[in-house]
């Protein structure tokens, strides 16, 4: 059982994540994104972006790293070996571009039990170096209960 006193906690910013040109290209290749905005710096700049534009789901690379501090906190009581991803959403306030230096702050919005499973909802706010909001990611993780 997870410790419900964690609800409402905010975990301090993780070390900033610097978005690299090749990371954007590699991520785009991995998901089959062929847009020139993700591969060709000239095309991205011609379209009005500072540099390559990361696919929307690229945010998970930053979010997952930041959430580790929460998910592996022994006081929380989460058995990560039993975790499955329940849901994931991203609300982009602007595009993520190569060269961005992103800071992630993780909030625990909910912990509940349902049918013997523990469910945790995490909200991760990504901001740029100038504190401008970039993306809000909401993750719902399910820690499957042990069958009796």
XYZ file of C-alpha atoms in Angstrom:
148
model
C 0.000 0.000 0.000
C 1.346 3.420 -0.947
C 1.578 6.165 1.642
C -1.330 8.514 0.899
C 0.353 11.307 2.888
C 2.440 11.880 -0.264
C -0.601 13.399 -2.027
C 0.015 17.091 -2.592
C 3.790 16.790 -2.365
C 5.928 18.530 -4.906
C 9.352 17.158 -5.691
C 12.049 19.745 -6.356
C 13.229 20.289 -9.882
C 15.427 17.606 -11.297
C 18.665 18.658 -12.963
C 17.754 20.478 -16.204
C 17.473 18.380 -19.352
C 19.147 19.915 -22.394
C 17.349 18.865 -25.574
C 19.914 17.772 -28.144
C 19.576 17.869 -31.914
C 20.474 14.197 -32.289
C 18.120 13.194 -29.439
C 15.251 14.829 -31.331
C 16.205 13.051 -34.555
C 16.676 9.692 -32.793
C 13.340 9.956 -31.003
C 11.584 10.947 -34.240
C 13.179 7.983 -36.031
C 12.173 5.611 -33.217
C 8.492 6.541 -33.486
C 8.443 6.829 -37.285
C 8.002 10.615 -37.360
C 9.173 11.819 -40.775
C 8.333 15.527 -40.523
C 11.213 17.677 -41.776
C 10.670 19.865 -38.685
C 12.088 16.981 -36.621
C 15.020 16.193 -38.923
C 16.045 19.248 -40.947
C 17.217 22.318 -39.031
C 16.812 24.556 -42.085
C 13.192 23.447 -42.546
C 12.429 23.961 -38.842
C 13.922 27.461 -38.863
C 12.130 28.339 -42.103
C 8.876 27.375 -40.348
C 9.657 29.867 -37.564
C 11.187 27.555 -34.939
C 14.504 28.154 -33.183
C 15.764 24.674 -34.107
C 14.472 21.136 -34.656
C 11.014 20.518 -33.196
C 10.656 17.445 -30.996
C 7.627 15.188 -31.535
C 4.998 15.832 -28.826
C 5.698 12.560 -27.025
C 9.397 13.454 -26.675
C 8.403 15.040 -23.359
C 8.312 11.534 -21.833
C 12.134 11.409 -21.965
C 12.285 14.358 -19.572
C 9.265 13.330 -17.505
C 10.399 9.736 -16.896
C 13.780 10.861 -15.622
C 12.209 13.398 -13.253
C 9.637 10.918 -11.922
C 12.326 8.477 -10.779
C 12.871 10.537 -7.609
C 9.225 9.922 -6.672
C 8.735 6.378 -7.886
C 11.826 5.001 -6.173
C 11.375 6.854 -2.880
C 11.222 3.977 -0.357
C 8.915 5.994 1.915
C 6.223 6.067 -0.802
C 5.870 2.293 -0.676
C 5.472 1.700 -4.414
C 6.540 -1.733 -5.661
C 7.782 -0.684 -9.095
C 8.140 -4.325 -10.198
C 4.327 -4.489 -10.212
C 3.709 -1.197 -12.056
C 1.926 -0.848 -15.379
C 1.201 2.415 -17.151
C -2.493 3.278 -16.837
C -2.652 6.555 -18.745
C -0.459 9.352 -20.063
C -1.357 12.780 -21.394
C 0.608 15.812 -22.511
C -0.616 19.385 -22.723
C 1.897 21.422 -24.676
C 2.082 25.133 -24.007
C 4.677 25.492 -26.755
C 6.816 23.158 -28.846
C 9.916 21.520 -27.418
C 12.902 22.432 -29.586
C 16.520 21.378 -29.744
C 18.531 23.632 -27.473
C 15.790 23.949 -24.855
C 16.940 23.551 -21.274
C 13.946 22.023 -19.498
C 13.289 21.813 -15.776
C 10.794 19.262 -14.456
C 8.835 19.517 -11.206
C 6.808 16.465 -10.186
C 3.580 16.756 -8.193
C 1.692 13.847 -6.636
C -1.941 14.648 -7.379
C -3.612 11.427 -6.195
C -3.055 8.046 -4.622
C -5.966 5.662 -4.405
C -6.772 1.975 -4.127
C -9.111 0.228 -6.548
C -9.870 -3.490 -6.687
C -6.706 -4.306 -4.729
C -4.487 -2.151 -6.951
C -2.695 1.036 -5.911
C -3.053 3.899 -8.390
C -0.894 7.017 -8.370
C -1.376 10.125 -10.493
C 1.664 12.296 -11.127
C 1.684 15.694 -12.796
C 5.011 16.900 -14.155
C 5.413 20.535 -15.136
C 8.148 21.230 -17.683
C 9.434 24.767 -17.946
C 12.114 26.376 -20.073
C 15.174 28.088 -18.622
C 13.199 31.352 -18.431
C 10.418 29.685 -16.353
C 8.075 29.727 -19.342
C 5.674 26.733 -19.232
C 6.444 24.207 -21.957
C 4.424 21.066 -21.164
C 2.214 19.549 -18.466
C 2.384 15.751 -18.371
C -0.076 13.668 -16.354
C 0.841 10.035 -15.694
C -1.362 7.438 -14.060
C 0.496 4.365 -12.856
C -1.078 1.190 -11.474
C 0.724 -1.039 -9.009
C -1.008 -4.374 -9.450
C -2.153 -6.024 -6.259
C -0.961 -9.451 -5.169
C -3.487 -12.186 -5.891
C -4.676 -13.957 -2.733
